[in-house]
CSV table of C-alpha atoms in Angstrom, one decimal:
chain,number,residue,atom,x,y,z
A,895,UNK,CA,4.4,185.4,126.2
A,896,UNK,CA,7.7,184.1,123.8
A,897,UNK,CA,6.8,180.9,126.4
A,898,UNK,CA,2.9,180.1,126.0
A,899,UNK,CA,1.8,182.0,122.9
A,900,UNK,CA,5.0,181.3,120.4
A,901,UNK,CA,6.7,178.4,121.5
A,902,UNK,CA,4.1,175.5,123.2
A,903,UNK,CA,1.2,177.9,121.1
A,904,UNK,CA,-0.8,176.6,124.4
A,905,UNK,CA,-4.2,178.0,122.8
A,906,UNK,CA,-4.1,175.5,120.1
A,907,UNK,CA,-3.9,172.9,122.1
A,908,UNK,CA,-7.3,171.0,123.0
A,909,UNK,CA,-5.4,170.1,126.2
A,910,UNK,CA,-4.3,173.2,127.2
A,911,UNK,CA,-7.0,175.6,126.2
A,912,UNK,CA,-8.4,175.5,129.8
A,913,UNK,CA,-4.9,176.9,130.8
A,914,UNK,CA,-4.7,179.9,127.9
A,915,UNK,CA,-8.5,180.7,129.5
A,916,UNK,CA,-6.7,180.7,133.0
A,917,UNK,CA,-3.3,182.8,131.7
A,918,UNK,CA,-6.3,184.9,129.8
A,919,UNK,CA,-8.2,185.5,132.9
A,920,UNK,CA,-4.1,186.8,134.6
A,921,UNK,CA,-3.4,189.5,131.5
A,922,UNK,CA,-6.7,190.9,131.8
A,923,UNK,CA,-6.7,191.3,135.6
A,924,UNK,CA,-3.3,192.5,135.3
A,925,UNK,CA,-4.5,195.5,133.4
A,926,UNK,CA,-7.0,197.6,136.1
A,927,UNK,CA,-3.9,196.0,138.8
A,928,UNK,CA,-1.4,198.2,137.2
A,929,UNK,CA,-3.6,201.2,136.6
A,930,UNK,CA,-5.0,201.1,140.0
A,931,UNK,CA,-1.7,200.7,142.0
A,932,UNK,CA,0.9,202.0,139.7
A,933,UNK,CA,-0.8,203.9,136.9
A,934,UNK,CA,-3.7,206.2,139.4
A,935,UNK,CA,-3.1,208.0,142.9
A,936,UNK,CA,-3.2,204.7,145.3
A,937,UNK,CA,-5.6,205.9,147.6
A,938,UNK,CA,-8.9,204.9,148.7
A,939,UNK,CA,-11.2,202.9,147.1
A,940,UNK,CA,-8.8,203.4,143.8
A,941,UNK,CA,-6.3,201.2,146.4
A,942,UNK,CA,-8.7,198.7,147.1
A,943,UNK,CA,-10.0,197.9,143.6
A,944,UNK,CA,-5.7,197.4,143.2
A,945,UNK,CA,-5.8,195.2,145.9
A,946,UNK,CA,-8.8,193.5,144.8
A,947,UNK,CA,-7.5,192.4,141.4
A,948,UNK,CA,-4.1,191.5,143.1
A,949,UNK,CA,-6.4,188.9,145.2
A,950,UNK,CA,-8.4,187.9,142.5
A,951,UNK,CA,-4.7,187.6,140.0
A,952,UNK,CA,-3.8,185.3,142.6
A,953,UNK,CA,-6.7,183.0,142.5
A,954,UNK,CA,-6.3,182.4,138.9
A,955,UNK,CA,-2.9,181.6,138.9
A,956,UNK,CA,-3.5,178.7,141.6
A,957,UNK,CA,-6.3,177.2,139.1
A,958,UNK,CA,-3.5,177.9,136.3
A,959,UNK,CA,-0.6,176.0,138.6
A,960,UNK,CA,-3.6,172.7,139.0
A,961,UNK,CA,-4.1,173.2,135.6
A,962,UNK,CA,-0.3,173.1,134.0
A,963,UNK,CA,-0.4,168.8,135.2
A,964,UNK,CA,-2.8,167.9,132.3
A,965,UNK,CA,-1.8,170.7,130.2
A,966,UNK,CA,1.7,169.8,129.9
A,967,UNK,CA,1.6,165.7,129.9
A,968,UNK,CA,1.9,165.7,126.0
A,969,UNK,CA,4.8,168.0,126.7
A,970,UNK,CA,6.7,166.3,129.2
A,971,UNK,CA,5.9,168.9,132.0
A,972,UNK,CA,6.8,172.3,133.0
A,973,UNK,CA,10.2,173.4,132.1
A,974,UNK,CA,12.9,174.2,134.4
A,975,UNK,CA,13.5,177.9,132.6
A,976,UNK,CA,9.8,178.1,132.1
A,977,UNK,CA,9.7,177.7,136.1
A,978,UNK,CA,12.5,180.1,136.4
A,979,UNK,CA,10.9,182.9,134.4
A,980,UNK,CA,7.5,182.5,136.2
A,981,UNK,CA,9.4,182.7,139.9
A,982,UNK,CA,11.4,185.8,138.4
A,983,UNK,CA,7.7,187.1,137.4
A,984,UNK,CA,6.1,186.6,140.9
A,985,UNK,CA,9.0,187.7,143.0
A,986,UNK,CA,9.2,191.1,140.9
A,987,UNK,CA,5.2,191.5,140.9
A,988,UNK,CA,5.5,190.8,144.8
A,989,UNK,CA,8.2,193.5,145.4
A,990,UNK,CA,7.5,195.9,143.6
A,991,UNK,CA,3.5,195.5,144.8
A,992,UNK,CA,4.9,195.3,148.3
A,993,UNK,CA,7.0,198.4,147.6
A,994,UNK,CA,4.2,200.2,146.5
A,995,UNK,CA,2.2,199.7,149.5
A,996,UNK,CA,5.0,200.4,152.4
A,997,UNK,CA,5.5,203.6,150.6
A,998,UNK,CA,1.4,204.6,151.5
A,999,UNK,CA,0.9,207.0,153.9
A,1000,UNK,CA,-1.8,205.3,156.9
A,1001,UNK,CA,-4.7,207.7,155.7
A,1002,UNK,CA,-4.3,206.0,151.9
A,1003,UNK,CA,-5.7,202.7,153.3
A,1004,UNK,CA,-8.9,204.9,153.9
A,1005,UNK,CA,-11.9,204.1,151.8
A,1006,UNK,CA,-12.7,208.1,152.0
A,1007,UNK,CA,-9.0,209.1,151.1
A,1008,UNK,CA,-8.6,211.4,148.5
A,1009,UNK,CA,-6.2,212.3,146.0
A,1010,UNK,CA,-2.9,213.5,147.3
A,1011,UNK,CA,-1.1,216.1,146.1
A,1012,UNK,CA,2.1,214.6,145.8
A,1013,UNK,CA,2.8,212.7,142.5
A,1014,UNK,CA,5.7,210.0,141.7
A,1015,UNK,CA,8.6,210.7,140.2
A,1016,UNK,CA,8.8,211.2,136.4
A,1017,UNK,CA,10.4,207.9,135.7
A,1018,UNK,CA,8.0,205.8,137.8
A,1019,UNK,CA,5.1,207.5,136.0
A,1020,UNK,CA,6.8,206.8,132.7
A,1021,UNK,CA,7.5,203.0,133.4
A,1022,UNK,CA,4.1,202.5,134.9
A,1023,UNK,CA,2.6,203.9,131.9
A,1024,UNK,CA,4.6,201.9,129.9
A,1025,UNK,CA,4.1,198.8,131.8
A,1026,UNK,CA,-0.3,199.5,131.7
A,1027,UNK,CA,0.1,199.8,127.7
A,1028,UNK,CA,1.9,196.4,127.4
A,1029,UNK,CA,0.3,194.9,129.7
A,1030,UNK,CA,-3.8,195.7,127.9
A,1031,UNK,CA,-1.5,194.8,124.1
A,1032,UNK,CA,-1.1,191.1,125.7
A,1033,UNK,CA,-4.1,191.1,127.5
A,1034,UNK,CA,-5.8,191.8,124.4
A,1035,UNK,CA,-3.8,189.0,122.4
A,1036,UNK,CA,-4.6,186.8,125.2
A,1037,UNK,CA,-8.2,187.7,124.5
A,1038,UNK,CA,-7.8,187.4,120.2
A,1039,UNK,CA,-6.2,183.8,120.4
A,1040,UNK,CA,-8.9,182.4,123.1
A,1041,UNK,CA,-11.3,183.5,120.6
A,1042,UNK,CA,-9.9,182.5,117.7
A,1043,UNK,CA,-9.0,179.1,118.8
A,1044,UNK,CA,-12.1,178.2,121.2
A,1045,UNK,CA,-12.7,174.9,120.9
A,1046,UNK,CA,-16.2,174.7,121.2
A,1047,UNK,CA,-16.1,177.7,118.1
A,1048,UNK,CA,-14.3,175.8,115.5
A,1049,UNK,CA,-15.1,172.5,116.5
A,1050,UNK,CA,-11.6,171.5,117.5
A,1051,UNK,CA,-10.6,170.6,114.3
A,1052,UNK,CA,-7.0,170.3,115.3
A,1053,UNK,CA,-5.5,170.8,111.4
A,1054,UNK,CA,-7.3,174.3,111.9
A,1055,UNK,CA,-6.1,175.4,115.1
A,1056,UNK,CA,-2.6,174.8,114.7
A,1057,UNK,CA,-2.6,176.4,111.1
A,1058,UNK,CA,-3.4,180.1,112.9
């Protein structure tokens, strides 16, 4: 966020809207990703729909990576601790996803599971609800500045869009 929203201010930039639409796209499907894998019982089709926006989060983020070349010319690239802090993000999202998932009992994968009795420990359910309210407050910012600063909306006057 301190990153692409307050430092580069990536969504007022005509050249790297089309990125903001593809880090947009993450922080939204981050949101029912958290809430279906962390947030809800895990179970069924509630795991699935997890899974589902895990896949689809992926997807974007390889049309984000081909999109960061022509985004980031005027910049000079993508920095090393920019790099850094987006491995740090995947390798966390990937283990504690992959956690998550070797911790399932076999009749969770079922499409007809229900909920389980069981429920995680207080400071899981804390964190995770935590981590779903943070995660819809950028998703929603994400949201707000695409909006604001569409170029097609304000007719890329650039004087405009950087004075936000």
């Amino acid at each position: 966020v301190y990153v692409h929203l307050w430092k580069l201010r990536l969504h007022t930039r005509r050249e790297s809207y089309a990125e903001h639409l593809w880090h947009t796209a993450s922080a939204v499907l981050f949101v029912p990703m958290v809430a279906a894998l962390f947030v809800a019982d895990a179970r069924g089709v509630v795991l699935w729909l997890g899974l589902a926006m895990l896949v689809a989060t992926h997807a974007v983020e390889v049309f984000d990576v081909r999109a960061e070349r022509s985004s980031r010319d005027a910049l000079g690239g993508l920095s090393r601790t920019e790099l850094g802090i987006h491995l740090a993000a995947v390798v966390t999202r990937t283990a504690a996803v992959g956690l998550l998932l070797a911790s399932l009992p076999a009749e969770a994968w079922s499409l007809t599971a229900g909920p389980s009795a069981a429920s995680a420990p207080a400071l899981v359910a804390l964190a995770s609800g935590g981590l779903l309210w943070g995660a819809l407050a950028v998703a929603l910012l994400h949201i707000g500045l695409a909006v604001r600063h569409c170029p097609a909306c304000i007719g890329w006057a650039p004087s405009r869009a950087a004075g936000a």
